[in-house]
């Protein structure tokens, strides 16, 4: 079954609501790892609305599993990433006015820019994952620029309002997985996944890592981070 990357952005969201020092996402990462998280994911946004540079720097020292840094493909972020050296980077699109990451990257439509960013990160020793919608053209573009991973955007699957639509969106993800693996890409997925909808995605052939944030932090507020992570590990394995 796929591994679990716990996205701790929203621990930082609570801290930033008061511009104070608690809760510390670094502490949340320690607890998530103790409970079985296979990786820690953070998104350093241009507007620094939750995760701060300080968090990424300390997490680089403290994370014992692997650190996945989500970031926009900008010069500022590139410089930070090359200095901090996360274990891998997930490139995401970013718009200041969005509540959360909305769509996938348009890799096919920005091939030269994307190729350059990926090459620069890989040249600095960092593997790169591209957060994209499960569309053939986008997947092929990621293979063309030699990204190692893609992260399939599961938002449409998670947001489906009825079973028929959910099933259709799952098929889109399954087809995306197949195309990606055939072209030599490794496949992760994330966005909007919950305890209730995770298992069918976890069962997709070739799926390697699921990056999950909001639902885990929401549950952690009520039952604690360790229990929330343990329960998600169970859900990925169809035992919750
Ligand atoms: N993967 C990517 C690329 C994301 O941008 C996000 C949201 O920050 C996630 C996964 C996690 O999404 P969620 O918080 O809905 O689980």
mmCIF file with all atom_site columns, C-alpha atoms in Angstrom, residues 4 7 10 192-198 211-221 223 228-229 232:
data_model
loop_
_atom_site.group_PDB
_atom_site.id
_atom_site.type_symbol
_atom_site.label_atom_id
_atom_site.label_alt_id
_atom_site.label_comp_id
_atom_site.label_asym_id
_atom_site.label_entity_id
_atom_site.label_seq_id
_atom_site.pdbx_PDB_ins_code
_atom_site.Cartn_x
_atom_site.Cartn_y
_atom_site.Cartn_z
_atom_site.occupancy
_atom_site.B_iso_or_equiv
_atom_site.pdbx_formal_charge
_atom_site.auth_seq_id
_atom_site.auth_comp_id
_atom_site.auth_asym_id
_atom_site.auth_atom_id
_atom_site.pdbx_PDB_model_num
ATOM 1  C CA . UNK A 1 4   ? 1.586   8.499  4.026  1.00 0.00 ? 4   UNK A CA 1
ATOM 2  C CA . UNK A 1 7   ? 0.930   17.740 5.496  1.00 0.00 ? 7   UNK A CA 1
ATOM 3  C CA . UNK A 1 10  ? -2.718  23.761 9.053  1.00 0.00 ? 10  UNK A CA 1
ATOM 4  C CA . UNK A 1 192 ? -9.056  16.659 -0.414 1.00 0.00 ? 192 UNK A CA 1
ATOM 5  C CA . UNK A 1 193 ? -8.481  13.054 0.656  1.00 0.00 ? 193 UNK A CA 1
ATOM 6  C CA . UNK A 1 194 ? -10.244 11.993 3.867  1.00 0.00 ? 194 UNK A CA 1
ATOM 7  C CA . UNK A 1 195 ? -10.612 8.961  6.132  1.00 0.00 ? 195 UNK A CA 1
ATOM 8  C CA . UNK A 1 196 ? -13.754 8.104  4.182  1.00 0.00 ? 196 UNK A CA 1
ATOM 9  C CA . UNK A 1 197 ? -12.514 8.395  0.592  1.00 0.00 ? 197 UNK A CA 1
ATOM 10 C CA . UNK A 1 198 ? -8.868  7.348  0.824  1.00 0.00 ? 198 UNK A CA 1
ATOM 11 C CA . UNK A 1 211 ? -0.012  13.528 0.816  1.00 0.00 ? 211 UNK A CA 1
ATOM 12 C CA . UNK A 1 212 ? -2.785  14.376 3.246  1.00 0.00 ? 212 UNK A CA 1
ATOM 13 C CA . UNK A 1 213 ? -3.234  17.439 5.411  1.00 0.00 ? 213 UNK A CA 1
ATOM 14 C CA . UNK A 1 214 ? -6.540  19.054 6.225  1.00 0.00 ? 214 UNK A CA 1
ATOM 15 C CA . UNK A 1 215 ? -8.464  15.988 7.345  1.00 0.00 ? 215 UNK A CA 1
ATOM 16 C CA . UNK A 1 216 ? -5.620  14.774 9.583  1.00 0.00 ? 216 UNK A CA 1
ATOM 17 C CA . UNK A 1 217 ? -5.079  18.139 11.283 1.00 0.00 ? 217 UNK A CA 1
ATOM 18 C CA . UNK A 1 218 ? -8.868  18.529 11.689 1.00 0.00 ? 218 UNK A CA 1
ATOM 19 C CA . UNK A 1 219 ? -9.050  15.174 13.450 1.00 0.00 ? 219 UNK A CA 1
ATOM 20 C CA . UNK A 1 220 ? -5.898  15.896 15.440 1.00 0.00 ? 220 UNK A CA 1
ATOM 21 C CA . UNK A 1 221 ? -7.542  18.982 16.971 1.00 0.00 ? 221 UNK A CA 1
ATOM 22 C CA . UNK A 1 223 ? -8.239  13.382 19.184 1.00 0.00 ? 223 UNK A CA 1
ATOM 23 C CA . UNK A 1 228 ? -5.182  10.968 13.851 1.00 0.00 ? 228 UNK A CA 1
ATOM 24 C CA . UNK A 1 229 ? -2.097  9.709  11.977 1.00 0.00 ? 229 UNK A CA 1
ATOM 25 C CA . UNK A 1 232 ? -5.135  7.432  8.615  1.00 0.00 ? 232 UNK A CA 1
#
